[in-house]
């Protein structure tokens, strides 16, 4: 599920590929969205509310104009970890940039203001996107197999730091991070672990 930034609408998804937009106050369904061919794993409104992203087990992310919901773009060949619902698609605070992991192992950052997302940055061995900094100058990613967080300069594509997480778990399924990016929660469905992203504790 995902609330719109103003809290007036709620997007929900099901296992059959359909999504629904609800009026929160009136508690009624406004729209049903069709387009995916499998279960929708994740929904995310952009911070300015101008876009709605849906990630599906069919290895695609679809982007919608939510007013009213119409398909705007399709991003195919997306990489999902094994049962991992972490780092899907991540918008920058200004809603301009979006990051997603690709099947070829790269992580792509696209400029959503360009017509065909022609401005694209590729990071290698980055893992899954977690959050952008407030100015979108850096991107925090999770390399689950290494139990590590990596911080990247999005302009130069350089790796700034690697922080090992104090954990024995690698099978995380869900993630949530504070707005300042300093505290990250990861869960495997039974256990919730909360980390300081600067130290890994």
Tab-separated table of C-alpha atoms in Angstrom:
chain	number	residue	atom	x	y	z
A	1	UNK	CA	0.000	0.000	0.000
A	2	UNK	CA	1.011	3.634	-0.444
A	3	UNK	CA	-0.631	6.869	0.653
A	4	UNK	CA	-0.533	9.929	-1.583
A	5	UNK	CA	1.573	12.755	-0.072
A	6	UNK	CA	-1.556	14.681	0.959
A	7	UNK	CA	-3.002	11.571	2.627
A	8	UNK	CA	-6.247	11.792	0.661
A	9	UNK	CA	-5.745	8.710	-1.497
A	10	UNK	CA	-4.508	5.199	-0.859
A	11	UNK	CA	-3.119	2.808	-3.477
A	12	UNK	CA	-3.407	-0.937	-2.839
A	13	UNK	CA	-2.298	-3.963	-4.854
A	14	UNK	CA	-3.246	-7.599	-5.120
A	15	UNK	CA	-1.816	-10.915	-6.269
A	16	UNK	CA	-3.635	-10.861	-9.616
A	17	UNK	CA	-1.959	-7.739	-10.993
A	18	UNK	CA	-4.763	-5.244	-10.389
A	19	UNK	CA	-4.334	-2.122	-8.269
A	20	UNK	CA	-6.902	0.119	-6.651
A	21	UNK	CA	-6.977	3.799	-5.745
A	22	UNK	CA	-9.181	4.681	-2.772
A	23	UNK	CA	-10.622	7.896	-1.385
A	24	UNK	CA	-9.449	7.702	2.223
A	25	UNK	CA	-12.061	9.994	3.777
A	26	UNK	CA	-15.030	8.555	1.876
A	27	UNK	CA	-13.666	4.986	2.119
A	28	UNK	CA	-14.598	4.223	-1.477
A	29	UNK	CA	-12.716	2.928	-4.485
A	30	UNK	CA	-12.058	5.544	-7.147
A	31	UNK	CA	-10.115	3.622	-9.793
A	32	UNK	CA	-8.942	0.125	-10.673
A	33	UNK	CA	-5.650	-0.062	-12.572
A	34	UNK	CA	-4.856	-2.897	-14.993
A	35	UNK	CA	-1.627	-3.626	-16.809
A	36	UNK	CA	0.573	-6.065	-14.898
A	37	UNK	CA	0.593	-9.788	-15.629
A	38	UNK	CA	1.441	-10.966	-12.111
A	39	UNK	CA	1.287	-10.054	-8.472
A	40	UNK	CA	2.166	-6.447	-7.688
A	41	UNK	CA	4.846	-6.370	-5.002
A	42	UNK	CA	5.096	-2.662	-4.319
A	43	UNK	CA	3.426	0.706	-4.857
A	44	UNK	CA	4.999	4.105	-4.317
A	45	UNK	CA	3.783	7.651	-4.858
A	46	UNK	CA	6.471	10.169	-5.742
A	47	UNK	CA	6.940	12.803	-3.010
A	48	UNK	CA	5.147	15.461	-5.075
A	49	UNK	CA	2.251	13.103	-5.886
A	50	UNK	CA	2.703	13.444	-9.654
A	51	UNK	CA	3.693	9.802	-10.238
A	52	UNK	CA	2.678	6.393	-8.964
A	53	UNK	CA	5.077	3.487	-9.446
A	54	UNK	CA	4.060	-0.166	-9.310
A	55	UNK	CA	6.571	-3.023	-9.160
A	56	UNK	CA	5.467	-6.479	-10.244
A	57	UNK	CA	6.730	-10.059	-10.180
A	58	UNK	CA	6.615	-9.922	-14.000
A	59	UNK	CA	9.955	-8.023	-13.685
A	60	UNK	CA	8.530	-4.650	-14.687
A	61	UNK	CA	7.860	-1.318	-13.051
A	62	UNK	CA	4.976	0.691	-14.470
A	63	UNK	CA	4.657	4.407	-13.900
A	64	UNK	CA	1.275	6.049	-13.774
A	65	UNK	CA	-0.083	9.559	-13.827
A	66	UNK	CA	-2.422	9.254	-10.844
A	67	UNK	CA	-4.728	12.145	-11.880
A	68	UNK	CA	-6.549	10.129	-13.243
A	69	UNK	CA	-4.433	6.950	-13.288
A	70	UNK	CA	-3.031	6.352	-16.769
A	71	UNK	CA	0.123	4.457	-17.744
A	72	UNK	CA	2.941	6.838	-18.605
A	73	UNK	CA	6.047	4.632	-18.872
A	74	UNK	CA	7.239	1.063	-18.493
A	75	UNK	CA	10.603	-0.024	-17.085
A	76	UNK	CA	11.281	-3.684	-17.997
A	77	UNK	CA	13.941	-6.142	-16.869
A	78	UNK	CA	13.862	-5.131	-13.213
A	79	UNK	CA	15.749	-7.250	-10.707
A	80	UNK	CA	14.047	-8.404	-7.532
A	81	UNK	CA	15.931	-10.298	-4.876
A	82	UNK	CA	14.683	-13.705	-3.768
A	83	UNK	CA	11.452	-12.842	-1.942
A	84	UNK	CA	12.957	-9.419	-1.296
A	85	UNK	CA	10.681	-6.418	-1.023
A	86	UNK	CA	13.432	-3.890	-0.384
A	87	UNK	CA	14.567	-0.970	-2.465
A	88	UNK	CA	11.830	-0.833	-5.047
A	89	UNK	CA	11.499	1.911	-6.972
A	90	UNK	CA	12.972	4.776	-4.999
A	91	UNK	CA	12.188	8.433	-5.799
A	92	UNK	CA	14.415	11.350	-4.853
A	93	UNK	CA	12.876	13.914	-2.457
A	94	UNK	CA	12.272	16.351	-5.347
A	95	UNK	CA	10.574	13.553	-7.383
A	96	UNK	CA	12.938	14.096	-10.317
A	97	UNK	CA	15.087	10.971	-9.997
A	98	UNK	CA	14.099	7.339	-9.652
A	99	UNK	CA	16.387	4.391	-8.905
A	100	UNK	CA	15.788	0.690	-9.565
A	101	UNK	CA	17.904	-2.462	-9.748
A	102	UNK	CA	18.155	-4.138	-13.158
A	103	UNK	CA	18.428	-7.822	-14.069
A	104	UNK	CA	21.935	-7.349	-15.476
A	105	UNK	CA	23.167	-6.432	-11.983
A	106	UNK	CA	23.319	-2.696	-12.568
A	107	UNK	CA	21.326	-0.089	-10.700
A	108	UNK	CA	19.825	2.574	-12.955
A	109	UNK	CA	18.960	6.132	-11.973
A	110	UNK	CA	16.630	7.831	-14.446
A	111	UNK	CA	15.604	11.451	-14.854
A	112	UNK	CA	11.811	11.236	-14.794
A	113	UNK	CA	11.470	14.745	-16.284
A	114	UNK	CA	12.851	13.628	-19.662
A	115	UNK	CA	10.402	12.319	-22.245
A	116	UNK	CA	11.971	8.880	-22.659
A	117	UNK	CA	14.097	8.870	-19.513
A	118	UNK	CA	17.046	9.447	-21.812
A	119	UNK	CA	19.234	10.703	-18.971
A	120	UNK	CA	20.235	7.526	-17.161
A	121	UNK	CA	23.047	6.719	-14.739
A	122	UNK	CA	24.199	3.124	-14.251
A	123	UNK	CA	25.921	1.937	-11.066
A	124	UNK	CA	27.609	-1.472	-11.069
A	125	UNK	CA	27.481	-3.846	-8.089
A	126	UNK	CA	25.352	-1.353	-6.187
A	127	UNK	CA	22.669	-3.702	-4.874
A	128	UNK	CA	19.154	-2.418	-4.218
A	129	UNK	CA	18.276	1.284	-3.826
A	130	UNK	CA	17.170	2.376	-0.351
A	131	UNK	CA	17.051	6.182	-0.289
A	132	UNK	CA	18.388	9.366	-1.849
A	133	UNK	CA	19.866	12.157	0.240
A	134	UNK	CA	17.720	15.278	0.551
A	135	UNK	CA	19.617	16.975	-2.291
A	136	UNK	CA	19.734	13.733	-4.360
A	137	UNK	CA	23.539	14.029	-4.500
A	138	UNK	CA	24.001	10.604	-2.907
A	139	UNK	CA	22.155	7.300	-2.999
A	140	UNK	CA	22.171	4.660	-0.267
A	141	UNK	CA	21.943	1.055	-1.480
A	142	UNK	CA	21.706	-2.351	0.175
A	143	UNK	CA	23.912	-5.239	-0.917
A	144	UNK	CA	22.077	-8.021	0.873
A	145	UNK	CA	24.533	-10.777	-0.024
A	146	UNK	CA	27.349	-8.740	1.570
A	147	UNK	CA	25.196	-7.503	4.495
A	148	UNK	CA	26.365	-3.999	3.625
A	149	UNK	CA	25.109	-0.511	2.889
A	150	UNK	CA	26.827	1.426	0.114
A	151	UNK	CA	26.717	5.182	-0.390
A	152	UNK	CA	27.198	6.519	-3.933
A	153	UNK	CA	27.798	9.918	-5.492
A	154	UNK	CA	25.030	10.000	-8.101
A	155	UNK	CA	26.788	12.501	-10.379
A	156	UNK	CA	30.233	10.903	-10.540
A	157	UNK	CA	28.976	7.312	-10.013
A	158	UNK	CA	31.715	6.787	-7.425
A	159	UNK	CA	31.373	4.639	-4.315
A	160	UNK	CA	31.795	6.896	-1.282
A	161	UNK	CA	31.589	4.369	1.535
A	162	UNK	CA	30.655	0.820	2.507
A	163	UNK	CA	29.124	0.079	5.908
A	164	UNK	CA	28.827	-3.506	7.142
A	165	UNK	CA	25.634	-4.317	9.011
A	166	UNK	CA	25.946	-6.039	12.382
A	167	UNK	CA	23.682	-8.957	11.484
A	168	UNK	CA	23.706	-12.607	10.461
A	169	UNK	CA	20.566	-12.261	8.320
A	170	UNK	CA	20.578	-11.861	4.534
A	171	UNK	CA	16.996	-12.873	3.687
A	172	UNK	CA	15.343	-9.502	4.210
A	173	UNK	CA	11.918	-9.097	2.689
A	174	UNK	CA	10.883	-5.585	3.701
A	175	UNK	CA	12.567	-2.260	4.350
A	176	UNK	CA	11.688	1.176	5.702
A	177	UNK	CA	13.934	4.166	6.336
A	178	UNK	CA	13.577	7.446	8.224
A	179	UNK	CA	13.335	10.644	6.112
A	180	UNK	CA	16.858	11.720	7.086
A	181	UNK	CA	18.272	8.345	5.989
A	182	UNK	CA	19.982	7.682	9.316
A	183	UNK	CA	17.911	4.748	10.602
A	184	UNK	CA	16.967	1.715	8.492
A	185	UNK	CA	14.560	-1.073	9.442
A	186	UNK	CA	14.820	-4.445	7.705
A	187	UNK	CA	12.600	-7.471	8.242
A	188	UNK	CA	12.606	-11.090	7.105
A	189	UNK	CA	8.890	-11.436	7.876
A	190	UNK	CA	9.434	-12.649	11.450
A	191	UNK	CA	12.227	-10.472	12.811
A	192	UNK	CA	12.685	-6.700	12.546
A	193	UNK	CA	16.207	-5.304	12.752
A	194	UNK	CA	16.877	-1.569	13.101
A	195	UNK	CA	20.259	-0.197	12.027
A	196	UNK	CA	22.209	3.020	12.249
A	197	UNK	CA	23.098	3.532	8.571
A	198	UNK	CA	26.289	5.457	9.415
A	199	UNK	CA	27.862	2.794	11.647
A	200	UNK	CA	25.998	-0.415	10.749
A	201	UNK	CA	25.113	-1.029	14.413
